[in-house]
CSV table of C-alpha atoms and ligand atoms in Angstrom, one decimal:
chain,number,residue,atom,x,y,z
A,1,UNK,CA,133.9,95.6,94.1
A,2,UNK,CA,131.4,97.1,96.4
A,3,UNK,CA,128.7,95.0,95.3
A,4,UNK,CA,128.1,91.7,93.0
A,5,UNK,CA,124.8,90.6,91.9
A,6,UNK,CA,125.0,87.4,91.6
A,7,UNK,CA,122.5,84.6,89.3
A,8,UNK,CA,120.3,87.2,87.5
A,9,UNK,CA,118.2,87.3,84.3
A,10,UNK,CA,118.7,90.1,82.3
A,11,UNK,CA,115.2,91.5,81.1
A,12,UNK,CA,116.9,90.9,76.9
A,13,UNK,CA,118.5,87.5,77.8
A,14,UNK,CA,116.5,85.8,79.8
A,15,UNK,CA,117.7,82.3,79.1
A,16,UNK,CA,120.9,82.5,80.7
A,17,UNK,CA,122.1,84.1,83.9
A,18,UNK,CA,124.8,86.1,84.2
A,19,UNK,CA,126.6,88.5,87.6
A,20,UNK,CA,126.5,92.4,88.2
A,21,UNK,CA,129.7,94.3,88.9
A,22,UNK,CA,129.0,97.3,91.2
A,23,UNK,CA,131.7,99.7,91.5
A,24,UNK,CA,131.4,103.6,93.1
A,25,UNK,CA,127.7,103.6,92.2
A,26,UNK,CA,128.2,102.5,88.4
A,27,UNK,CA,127.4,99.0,86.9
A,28,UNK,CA,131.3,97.8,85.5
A,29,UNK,CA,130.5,94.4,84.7
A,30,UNK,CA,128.1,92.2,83.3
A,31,UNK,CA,129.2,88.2,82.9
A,32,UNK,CA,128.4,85.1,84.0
A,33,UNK,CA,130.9,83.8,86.6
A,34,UNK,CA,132.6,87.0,87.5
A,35,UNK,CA,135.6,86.8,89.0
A,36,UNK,CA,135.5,89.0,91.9
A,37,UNK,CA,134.7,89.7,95.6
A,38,UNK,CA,132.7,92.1,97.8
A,39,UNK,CA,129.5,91.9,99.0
A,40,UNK,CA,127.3,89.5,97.6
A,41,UNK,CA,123.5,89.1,96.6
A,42,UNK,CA,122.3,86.2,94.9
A,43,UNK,CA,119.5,86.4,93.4
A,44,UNK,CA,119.2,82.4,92.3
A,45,UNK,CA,118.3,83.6,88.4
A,46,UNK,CA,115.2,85.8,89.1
A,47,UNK,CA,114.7,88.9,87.0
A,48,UNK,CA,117.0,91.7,87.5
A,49,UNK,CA,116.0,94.9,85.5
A,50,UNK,CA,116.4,98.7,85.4
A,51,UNK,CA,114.4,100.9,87.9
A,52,UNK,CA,110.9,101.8,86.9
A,53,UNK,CA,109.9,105.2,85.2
A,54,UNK,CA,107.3,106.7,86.3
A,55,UNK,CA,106.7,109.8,83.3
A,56,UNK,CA,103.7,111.6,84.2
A,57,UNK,CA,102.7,111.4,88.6
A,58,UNK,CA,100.8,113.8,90.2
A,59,UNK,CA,102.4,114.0,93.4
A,60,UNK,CA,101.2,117.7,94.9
A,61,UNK,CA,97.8,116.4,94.6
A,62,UNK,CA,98.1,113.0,95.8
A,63,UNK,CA,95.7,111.5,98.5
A,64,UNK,CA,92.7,114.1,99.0
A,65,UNK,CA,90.0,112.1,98.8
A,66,UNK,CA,89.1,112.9,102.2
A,67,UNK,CA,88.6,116.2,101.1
A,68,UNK,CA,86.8,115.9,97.9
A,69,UNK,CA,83.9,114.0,96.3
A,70,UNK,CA,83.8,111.6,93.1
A,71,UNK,CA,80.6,111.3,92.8
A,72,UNK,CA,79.6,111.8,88.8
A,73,UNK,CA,83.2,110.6,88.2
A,74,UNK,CA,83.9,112.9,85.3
A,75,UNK,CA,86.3,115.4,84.5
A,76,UNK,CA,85.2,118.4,85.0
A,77,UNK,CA,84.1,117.2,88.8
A,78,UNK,CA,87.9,116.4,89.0
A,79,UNK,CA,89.1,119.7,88.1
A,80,UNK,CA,86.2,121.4,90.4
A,81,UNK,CA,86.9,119.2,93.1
A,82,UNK,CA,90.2,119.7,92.9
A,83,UNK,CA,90.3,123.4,92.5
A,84,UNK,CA,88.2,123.9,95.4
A,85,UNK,CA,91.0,121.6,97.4
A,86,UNK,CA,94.1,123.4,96.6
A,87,UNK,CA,92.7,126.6,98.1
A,88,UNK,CA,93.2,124.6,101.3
A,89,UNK,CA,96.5,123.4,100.2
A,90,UNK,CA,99.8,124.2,102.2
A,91,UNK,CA,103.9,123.5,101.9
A,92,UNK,CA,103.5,121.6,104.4
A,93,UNK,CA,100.1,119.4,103.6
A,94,UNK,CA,101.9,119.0,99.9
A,95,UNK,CA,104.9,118.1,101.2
A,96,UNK,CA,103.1,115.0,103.7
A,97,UNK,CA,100.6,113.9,101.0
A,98,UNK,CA,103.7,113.9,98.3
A,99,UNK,CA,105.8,112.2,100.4
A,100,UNK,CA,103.6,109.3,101.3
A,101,UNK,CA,102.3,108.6,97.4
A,102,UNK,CA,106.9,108.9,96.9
A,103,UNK,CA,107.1,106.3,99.5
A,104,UNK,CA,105.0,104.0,97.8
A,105,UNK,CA,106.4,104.5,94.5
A,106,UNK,CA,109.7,103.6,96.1
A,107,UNK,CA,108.1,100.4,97.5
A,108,UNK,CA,107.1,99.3,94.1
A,109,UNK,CA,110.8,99.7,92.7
A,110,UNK,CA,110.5,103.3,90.8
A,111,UNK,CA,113.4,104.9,90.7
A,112,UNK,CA,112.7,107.8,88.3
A,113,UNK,CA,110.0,110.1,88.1
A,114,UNK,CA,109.0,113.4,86.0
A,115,UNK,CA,106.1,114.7,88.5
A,116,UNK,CA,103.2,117.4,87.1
A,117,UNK,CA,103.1,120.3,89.4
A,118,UNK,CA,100.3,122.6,89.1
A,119,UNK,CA,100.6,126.5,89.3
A,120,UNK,CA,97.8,128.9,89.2
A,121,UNK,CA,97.2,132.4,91.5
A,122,UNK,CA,94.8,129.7,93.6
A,123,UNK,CA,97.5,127.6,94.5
A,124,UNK,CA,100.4,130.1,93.5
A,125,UNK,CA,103.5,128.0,94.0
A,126,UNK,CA,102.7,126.1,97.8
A,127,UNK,CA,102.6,123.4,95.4
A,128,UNK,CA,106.3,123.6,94.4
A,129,UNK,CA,107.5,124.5,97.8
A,130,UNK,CA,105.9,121.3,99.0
A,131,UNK,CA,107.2,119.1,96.7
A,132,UNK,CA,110.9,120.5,96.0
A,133,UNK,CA,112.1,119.5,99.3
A,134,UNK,CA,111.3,115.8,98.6
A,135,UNK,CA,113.8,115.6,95.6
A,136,UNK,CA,116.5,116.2,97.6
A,137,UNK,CA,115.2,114.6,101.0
A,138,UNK,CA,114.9,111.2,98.2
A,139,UNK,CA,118.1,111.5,95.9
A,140,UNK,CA,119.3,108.3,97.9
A,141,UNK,CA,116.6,106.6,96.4
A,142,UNK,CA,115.1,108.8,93.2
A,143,UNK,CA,115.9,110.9,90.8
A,144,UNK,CA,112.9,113.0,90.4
A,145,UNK,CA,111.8,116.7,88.0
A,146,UNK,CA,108.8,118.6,88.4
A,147,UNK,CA,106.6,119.2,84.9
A,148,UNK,CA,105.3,122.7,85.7
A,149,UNK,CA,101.8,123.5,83.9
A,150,UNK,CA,98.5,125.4,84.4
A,151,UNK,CA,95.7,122.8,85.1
A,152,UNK,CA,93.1,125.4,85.1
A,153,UNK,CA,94.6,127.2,82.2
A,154,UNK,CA,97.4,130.1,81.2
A,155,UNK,CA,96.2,132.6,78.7
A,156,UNK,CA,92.7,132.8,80.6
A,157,UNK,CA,94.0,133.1,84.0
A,158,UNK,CA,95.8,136.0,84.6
A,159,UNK,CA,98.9,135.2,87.5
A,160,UNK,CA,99.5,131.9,85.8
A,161,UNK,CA,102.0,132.8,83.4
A,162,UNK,CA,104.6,134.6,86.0
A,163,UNK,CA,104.0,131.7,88.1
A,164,UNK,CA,104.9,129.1,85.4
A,165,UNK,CA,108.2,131.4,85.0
A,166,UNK,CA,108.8,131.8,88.4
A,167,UNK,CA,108.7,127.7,88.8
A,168,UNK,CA,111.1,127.2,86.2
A,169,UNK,CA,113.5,129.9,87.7
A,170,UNK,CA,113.1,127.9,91.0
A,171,UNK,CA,113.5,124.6,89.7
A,172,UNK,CA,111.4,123.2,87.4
A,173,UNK,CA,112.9,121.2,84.5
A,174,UNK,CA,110.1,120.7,82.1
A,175,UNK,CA,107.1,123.1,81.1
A,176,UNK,CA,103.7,121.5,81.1
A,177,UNK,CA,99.6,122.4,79.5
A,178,UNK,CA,96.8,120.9,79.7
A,179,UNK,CA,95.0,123.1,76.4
A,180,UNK,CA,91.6,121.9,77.4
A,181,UNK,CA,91.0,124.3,80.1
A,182,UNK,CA,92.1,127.4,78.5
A,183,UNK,CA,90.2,129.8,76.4
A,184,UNK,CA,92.3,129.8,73.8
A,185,UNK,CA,94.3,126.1,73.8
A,186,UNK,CA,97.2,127.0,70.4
A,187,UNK,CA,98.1,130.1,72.3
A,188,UNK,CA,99.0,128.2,75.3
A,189,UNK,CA,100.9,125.4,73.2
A,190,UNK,CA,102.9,128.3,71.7
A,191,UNK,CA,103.5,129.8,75.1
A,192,UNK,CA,104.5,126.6,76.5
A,193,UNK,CA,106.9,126.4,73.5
A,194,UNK,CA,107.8,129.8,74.0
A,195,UNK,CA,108.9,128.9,77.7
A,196,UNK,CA,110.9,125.7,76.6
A,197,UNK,CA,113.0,128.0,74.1
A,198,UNK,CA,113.7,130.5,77.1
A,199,UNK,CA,114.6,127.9,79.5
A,200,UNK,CA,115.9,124.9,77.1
A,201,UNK,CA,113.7,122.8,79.1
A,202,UNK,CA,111.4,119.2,77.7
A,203,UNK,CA,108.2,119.4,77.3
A,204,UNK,CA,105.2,117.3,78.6
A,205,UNK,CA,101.9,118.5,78.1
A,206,UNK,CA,98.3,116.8,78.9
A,207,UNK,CA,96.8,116.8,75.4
A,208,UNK,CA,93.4,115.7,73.7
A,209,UNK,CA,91.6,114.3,77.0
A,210,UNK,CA,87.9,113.4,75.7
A,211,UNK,CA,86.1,111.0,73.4
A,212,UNK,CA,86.3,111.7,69.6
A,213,UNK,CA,89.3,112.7,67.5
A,214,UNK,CA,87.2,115.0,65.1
A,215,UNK,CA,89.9,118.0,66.2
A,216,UNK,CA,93.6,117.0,67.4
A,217,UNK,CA,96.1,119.2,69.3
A,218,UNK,CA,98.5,116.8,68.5
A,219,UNK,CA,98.7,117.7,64.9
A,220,UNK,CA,99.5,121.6,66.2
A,221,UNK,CA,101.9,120.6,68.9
A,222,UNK,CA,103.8,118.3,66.0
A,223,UNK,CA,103.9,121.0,63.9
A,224,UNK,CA,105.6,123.1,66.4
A,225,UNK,CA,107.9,120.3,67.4
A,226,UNK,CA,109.4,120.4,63.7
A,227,UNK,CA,109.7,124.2,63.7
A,228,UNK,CA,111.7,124.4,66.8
A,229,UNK,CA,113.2,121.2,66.1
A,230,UNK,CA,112.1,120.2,70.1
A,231,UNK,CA,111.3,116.6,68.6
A,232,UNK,CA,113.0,114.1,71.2
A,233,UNK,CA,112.0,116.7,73.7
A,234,UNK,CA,108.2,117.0,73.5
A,235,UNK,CA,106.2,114.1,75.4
A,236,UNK,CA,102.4,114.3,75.9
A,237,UNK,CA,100.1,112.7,78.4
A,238,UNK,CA,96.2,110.7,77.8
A,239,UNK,CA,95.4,111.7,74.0
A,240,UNK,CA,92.5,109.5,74.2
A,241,UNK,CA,90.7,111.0,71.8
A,242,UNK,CA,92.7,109.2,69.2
A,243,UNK,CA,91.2,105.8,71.2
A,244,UNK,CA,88.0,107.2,68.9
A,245,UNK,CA,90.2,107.6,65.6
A,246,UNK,CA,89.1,105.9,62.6
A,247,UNK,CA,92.1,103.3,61.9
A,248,UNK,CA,92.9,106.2,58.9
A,249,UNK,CA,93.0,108.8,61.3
A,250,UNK,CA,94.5,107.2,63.6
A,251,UNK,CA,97.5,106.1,61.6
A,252,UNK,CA,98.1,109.7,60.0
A,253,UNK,CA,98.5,110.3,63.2
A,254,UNK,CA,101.1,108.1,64.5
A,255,UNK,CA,102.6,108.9,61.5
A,256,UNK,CA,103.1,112.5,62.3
A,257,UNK,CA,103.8,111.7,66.2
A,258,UNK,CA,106.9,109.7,65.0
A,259,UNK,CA,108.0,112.2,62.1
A,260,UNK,CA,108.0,114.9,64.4
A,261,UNK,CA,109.7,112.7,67.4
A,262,UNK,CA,106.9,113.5,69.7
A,263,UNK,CA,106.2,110.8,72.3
A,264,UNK,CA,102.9,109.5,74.2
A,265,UNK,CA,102.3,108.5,77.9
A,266,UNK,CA,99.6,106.5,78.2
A,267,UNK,CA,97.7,106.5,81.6
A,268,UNK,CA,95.5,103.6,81.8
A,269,UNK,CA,94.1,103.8,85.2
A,270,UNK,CA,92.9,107.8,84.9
A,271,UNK,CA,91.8,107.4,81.1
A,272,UNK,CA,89.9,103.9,81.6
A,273,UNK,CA,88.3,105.7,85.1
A,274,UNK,CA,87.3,108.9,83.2
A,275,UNK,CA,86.3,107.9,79.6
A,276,UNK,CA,83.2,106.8,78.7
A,277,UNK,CA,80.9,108.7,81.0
A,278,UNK,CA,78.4,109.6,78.0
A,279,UNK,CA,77.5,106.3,77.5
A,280,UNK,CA,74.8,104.1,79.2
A,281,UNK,CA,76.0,101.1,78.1
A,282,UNK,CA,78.8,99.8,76.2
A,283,UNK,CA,81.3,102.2,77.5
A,284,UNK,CA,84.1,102.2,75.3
A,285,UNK,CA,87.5,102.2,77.2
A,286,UNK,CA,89.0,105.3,76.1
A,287,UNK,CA,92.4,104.3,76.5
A,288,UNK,CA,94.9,105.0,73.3
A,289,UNK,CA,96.2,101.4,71.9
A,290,UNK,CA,100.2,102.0,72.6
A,291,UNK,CA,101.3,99.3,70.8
A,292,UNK,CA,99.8,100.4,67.6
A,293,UNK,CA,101.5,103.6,68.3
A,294,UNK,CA,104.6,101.8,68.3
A,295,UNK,CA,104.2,99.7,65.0
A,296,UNK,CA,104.5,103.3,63.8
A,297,UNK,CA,107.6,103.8,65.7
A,298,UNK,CA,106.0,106.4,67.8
A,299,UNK,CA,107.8,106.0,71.5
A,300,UNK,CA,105.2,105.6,74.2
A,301,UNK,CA,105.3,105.0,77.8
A,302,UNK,CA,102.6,104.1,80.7
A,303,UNK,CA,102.1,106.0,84.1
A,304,UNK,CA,100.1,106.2,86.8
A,305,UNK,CA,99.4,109.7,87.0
A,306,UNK,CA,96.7,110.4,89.5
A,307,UNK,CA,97.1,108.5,93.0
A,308,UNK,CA,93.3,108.4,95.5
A,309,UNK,CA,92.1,111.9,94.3
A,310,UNK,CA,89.0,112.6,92.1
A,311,UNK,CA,90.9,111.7,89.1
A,312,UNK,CA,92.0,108.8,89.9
A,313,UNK,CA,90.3,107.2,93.0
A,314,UNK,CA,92.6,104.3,93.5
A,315,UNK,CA,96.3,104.0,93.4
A,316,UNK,CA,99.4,101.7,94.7
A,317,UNK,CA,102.1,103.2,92.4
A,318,UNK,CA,103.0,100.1,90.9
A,319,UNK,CA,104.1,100.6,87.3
A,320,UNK,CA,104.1,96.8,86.8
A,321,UNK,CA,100.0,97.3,87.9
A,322,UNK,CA,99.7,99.5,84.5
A,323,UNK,CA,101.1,97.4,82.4
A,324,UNK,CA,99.1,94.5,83.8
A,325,UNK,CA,96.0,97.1,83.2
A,326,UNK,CA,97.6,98.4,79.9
A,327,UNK,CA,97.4,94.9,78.8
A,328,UNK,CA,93.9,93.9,79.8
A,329,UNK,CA,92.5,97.1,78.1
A,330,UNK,CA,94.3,96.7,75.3
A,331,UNK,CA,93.8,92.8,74.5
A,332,UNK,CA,97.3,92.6,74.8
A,333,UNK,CA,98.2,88.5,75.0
A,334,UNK,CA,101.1,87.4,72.8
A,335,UNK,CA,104.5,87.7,74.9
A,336,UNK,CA,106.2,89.8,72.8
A,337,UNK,CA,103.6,92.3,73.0
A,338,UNK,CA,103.1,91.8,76.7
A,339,UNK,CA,107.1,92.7,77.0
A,340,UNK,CA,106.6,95.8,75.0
A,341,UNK,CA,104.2,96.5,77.9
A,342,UNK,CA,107.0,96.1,80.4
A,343,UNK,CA,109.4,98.1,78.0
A,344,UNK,CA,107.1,101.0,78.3
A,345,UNK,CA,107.3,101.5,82.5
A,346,UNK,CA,111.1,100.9,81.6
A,347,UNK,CA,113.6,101.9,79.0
A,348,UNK,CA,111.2,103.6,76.6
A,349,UNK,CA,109.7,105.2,79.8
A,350,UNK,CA,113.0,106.5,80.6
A,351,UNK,CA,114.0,107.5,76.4
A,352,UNK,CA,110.4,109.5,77.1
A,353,UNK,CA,112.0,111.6,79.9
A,354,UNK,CA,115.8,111.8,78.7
A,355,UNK,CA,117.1,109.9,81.7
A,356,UNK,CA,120.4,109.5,79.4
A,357,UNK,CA,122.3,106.9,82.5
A,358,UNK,CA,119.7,104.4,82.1
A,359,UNK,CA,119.8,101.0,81.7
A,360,UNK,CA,122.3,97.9,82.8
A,361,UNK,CA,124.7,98.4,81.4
A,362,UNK,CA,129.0,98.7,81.7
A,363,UNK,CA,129.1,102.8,82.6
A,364,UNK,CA,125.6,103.3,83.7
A,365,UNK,CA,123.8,104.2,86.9
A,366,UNK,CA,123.2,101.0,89.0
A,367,UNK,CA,119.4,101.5,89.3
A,368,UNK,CA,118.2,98.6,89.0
A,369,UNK,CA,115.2,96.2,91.2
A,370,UNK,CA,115.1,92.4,91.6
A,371,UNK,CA,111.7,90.7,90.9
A,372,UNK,CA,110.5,87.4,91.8
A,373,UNK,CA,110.1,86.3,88.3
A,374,UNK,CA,112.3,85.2,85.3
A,375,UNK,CA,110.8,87.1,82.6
A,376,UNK,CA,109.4,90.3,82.2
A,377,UNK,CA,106.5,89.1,80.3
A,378,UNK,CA,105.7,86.9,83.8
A,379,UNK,CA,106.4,90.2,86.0
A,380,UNK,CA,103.5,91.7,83.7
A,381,UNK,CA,101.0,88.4,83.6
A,382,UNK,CA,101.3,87.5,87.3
A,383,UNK,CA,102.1,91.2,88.8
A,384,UNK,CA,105.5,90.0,90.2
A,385,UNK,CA,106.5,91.8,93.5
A,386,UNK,CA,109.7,93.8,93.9
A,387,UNK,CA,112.1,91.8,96.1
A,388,UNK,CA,115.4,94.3,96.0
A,389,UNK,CA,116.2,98.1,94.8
A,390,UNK,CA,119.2,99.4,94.2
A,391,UNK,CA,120.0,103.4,93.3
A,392,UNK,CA,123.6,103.9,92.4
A,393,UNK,CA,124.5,100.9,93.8
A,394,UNK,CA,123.4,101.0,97.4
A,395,UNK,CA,120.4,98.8,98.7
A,396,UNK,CA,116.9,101.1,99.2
A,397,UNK,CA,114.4,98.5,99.4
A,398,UNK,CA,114.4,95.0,100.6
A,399,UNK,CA,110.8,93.3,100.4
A,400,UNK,CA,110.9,89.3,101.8
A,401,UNK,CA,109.0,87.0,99.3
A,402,UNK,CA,105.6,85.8,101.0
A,403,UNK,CA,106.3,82.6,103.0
A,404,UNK,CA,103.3,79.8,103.0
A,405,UNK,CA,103.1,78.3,106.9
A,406,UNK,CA,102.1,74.5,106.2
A,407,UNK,CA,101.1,72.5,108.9
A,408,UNK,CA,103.0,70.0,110.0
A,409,UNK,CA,102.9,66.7,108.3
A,410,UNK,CA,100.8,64.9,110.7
B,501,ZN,ZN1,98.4,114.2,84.5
C-alpha cells in the first residue's frame, strides 16, 4: 500500500483504534491490525478525521486592513470600506492577499473550501482572475469553488449581472446574493435562481444579515427552492435575524428550511463582531443557535468567512476556532452537542457544499488531518492543533506537537 495509518481514533468510534489503508489516493481499508506494508505513520491512537470544510471564505478580500478603517464596526462601514478598497484591487494584489489567508487555512488542516467572490463594474472580475489561479496552483492540497455574488447589489447596479454571467462561464461553480444591498432583494433571489437553472450550478447566498426577524428572505428563497426543486442545492450564509425570532417564529422556520432542504452556514466570528451595534448595553450576540436548527433536521454548517478586513478584523482560519466560538456563543456544554459542533466544520460542512468523496471511508478521497486529541469533543473544548494532512493520500502538512524544555533534575 502506499501509505498505512497506523493507531487512529475514528471521529464515530473513538474507543477503539483501528489502521488506514491508502492506496492510489483512495482510503481501501479501515481495521484494526491491518495486515499490510508501505509506508507507515503511527499516530499512537490520536484523532484521525476527515479534512475541514470551510463553506462560506472570503478569500479576494482577505487581509486589507492596512487599507481600510473599522472604526464604528458596523456593516455598512464594512461594505463602504470595502468598496472604496477594491477600486484599488488588482490580479495580482488578489491573488497575494488570497493566497496568504489559503495558506493558513491549509495550516489549520482545511482541505475544502467554497470561496465568495465578489463581482460588480467597480471591481469587474480582477477579483476572479486573482483568485482562479490559486485552485489549480493548490489542487495538491485543496479542492476549492468560487461562490460568485454581487456584494453591492445586481438589479440596482447596472454591469453586475453580465459579470455574474461572465464568472460562471469562466469558472464559477455556484451563484451567490447578498439581497440586503439591492433595491429590490426578491428580484435578485429570482435572478440568482434564474442563473442556477441556466448553469445547473448550487446556490449560496448571504441572507437576512441584521437584528429582528419581523421580515425573512428565507421564507422567499424556500419557496423557490420547492418550485425549482434546488432543495439539497441551496445553502445560505449569517440569517441572524432569526437569532431575534420568537421561539414560534423561529421554529416555523426551521421547519420550512428543512422541508424545503435549504441549509445554513453559520459564521460566528463576523455575526458576533457585527450584531448588536444598536445596543448600549446588553448586546445580544446575534449569532443563529445551529443546534436548534438541527433538532429540526435543518443541515447547518460553521465558517469563517471574513479573514482581518472590516468585516471581520481578526482571523487564523481555524475551523476548530469556530466551533470552539460556536460553542461559547451558543451555551453549548454537553458532549454530544459539543460534537455536533465539530460535525458542522466537517461532514455536514461538506453535505452543505456537495463534496460527494467525503469522509473515511473504503472508496473515498483520503483527506483526512491528524489531531493531537482523542475525541472530537476534546479537539473542540481544548482547540487541538493539527499535527498531519493528508489530500488524496500524500502528506501536505506536518506540524511537530509543542515540546516543554524542563530543566534538568538538579
Ligand atoms: Zn460572506
Amino acid at each position: 500500500m502506499d501509505l498505512i495509518v497506523r493507531n487512529a481514533r475514528l471521529p464515530d468510534a473513538p474507543d477503539r483504534t483501528v489502521d488506514i489503508g491508502v492506496e492510489a489516493g483512495r482510503i481501501v481499508v479501515i481495521e484494526a491490525g491491518l495486515a499490510a506494508e508501505g509506508e507507515e505513520l503511527d499516530v499512537g491512537g490520536r484523532l484521525v478525521s476527515p479534512g475541514f470544510v470551510e463553506s462560506h471564505i472570503h478569500l479576494d478580500k482577505s487581509c486589507i486592513l492596512d487599507r481600510c478603517q473599522s472604526v464604528r464596526g458596523d456593516l455598512p462601514e464594512a461594505i463602504d470600506e470595502v468598496a472604496k478598497a477594491k477600486a484599488g484591487f488588482t490580479p495580482e494584489d488578489v491573488y497575494a492577499r488570497g493566497k496568504r489567508t489559503l495558506e493558513k487555512c491549509l495550516m489549520q488542516g482545511t482541505t475544502h473550501m467554497r470561496t465568495q467572490l465578489e463581482v460588480d463594474p467597480g471591481i469587474g472580475l480582477r477579483g476572479l482572475e486573482g483568485v482562479l489561479p490559486l485552485i489549480e496552483e493548490y489542487r495538491w492540497a485543496i479542492d476549492i469553488e468560487i461562490c460568485v455574488f454581487p456584494q453591492e447589489g445586481l438589479l440596482n447596479n447596472p454591469g453586475t449581472d453580465e459579470l455574474m454571467v461572465a464568472a460562471l462561464n469562466k469558472g464559477a461553480r455556484v451563484v451567490g446574493a447578498a439581497p440586503y444591498t439591492d433595491s429590490d432583494p426578491h428580484g435578485q433571489i429570482d435572478r440568482v435562481f434564474e442563473l442556477a437553472r441556466e448553469f445547473d450550478a448550487d446556490i449560496d447566498m448571504h441572507l437576512d444579515f441584521g437584528p429582528s426577524a419581523e421580515t425573512l428572505d428565507l421564507d422567499y428563497v424556500c419557496t423557490l427552492a420547492d418550485r425549482y426543486r434546488w432543495g439539497g442545492r441551496t445553502a445560505i450564509g449569517h440569517v441572524t435575524k432569526l437569532a431575534g425570532a420568537s421561539p414560534t417564529r423561529f421554529d416555523a422556520a426551521a421547519r420550512r428550511m428543512r422541508d424545503a432542504g435549504v441549509a445554513l452556514t453559520v459564521l460566528p466570528s463576523t455575526d458576533l463582531f457585527l450584531m448588536g451595534r444598536d445596543c448600549d448595553c446588553n448586546q445580544p450576540r446575534g449569532v443563529t443557535h445551529t443546534h436548534k436548527l438541527i433538532q429540526h433536521g435543518v443541515n447547518c454548517s460553521l465558517s469563517t468567512n471574513n479573514v482581518l478586513n472590516p468585516f471581520t478584523p481578526f482571523g487564523d482560519c481555524s475551523l476548530v476556532r469556530m466551533a470552539n466560538l460556536n460553542a461559547n456563543i451558543c451555551h453549548i456544554g454537553a458532549a454530544a452537542d459539543i460534537r455536533e459542533c465539530f460535525n458542522m466544520i466537517t461532514a455536514r460542512s461538506a453535505r452543505l457544499i456537495n463534496a460527494r468523496d467525503y469522509g473515511l471511508a473504503p472508496g473515498k478521497s483520503a483527506d483526512f488531518v491528524v489531531l493531537d486529541c482523542e475525541r472530537t469533543e476534546e479537539a473542540v473544548a481544548e482547540l487541538a492543533p493539527v499535527l498531519f494532512a493528508y489530500k488524496r493520500g500524500r502528506r501536505t502538512l506536518t506540524r511537530p506537537a509543542a515540546l516543554l524544555h524542563r530543566p534538568p533534575a538538579s
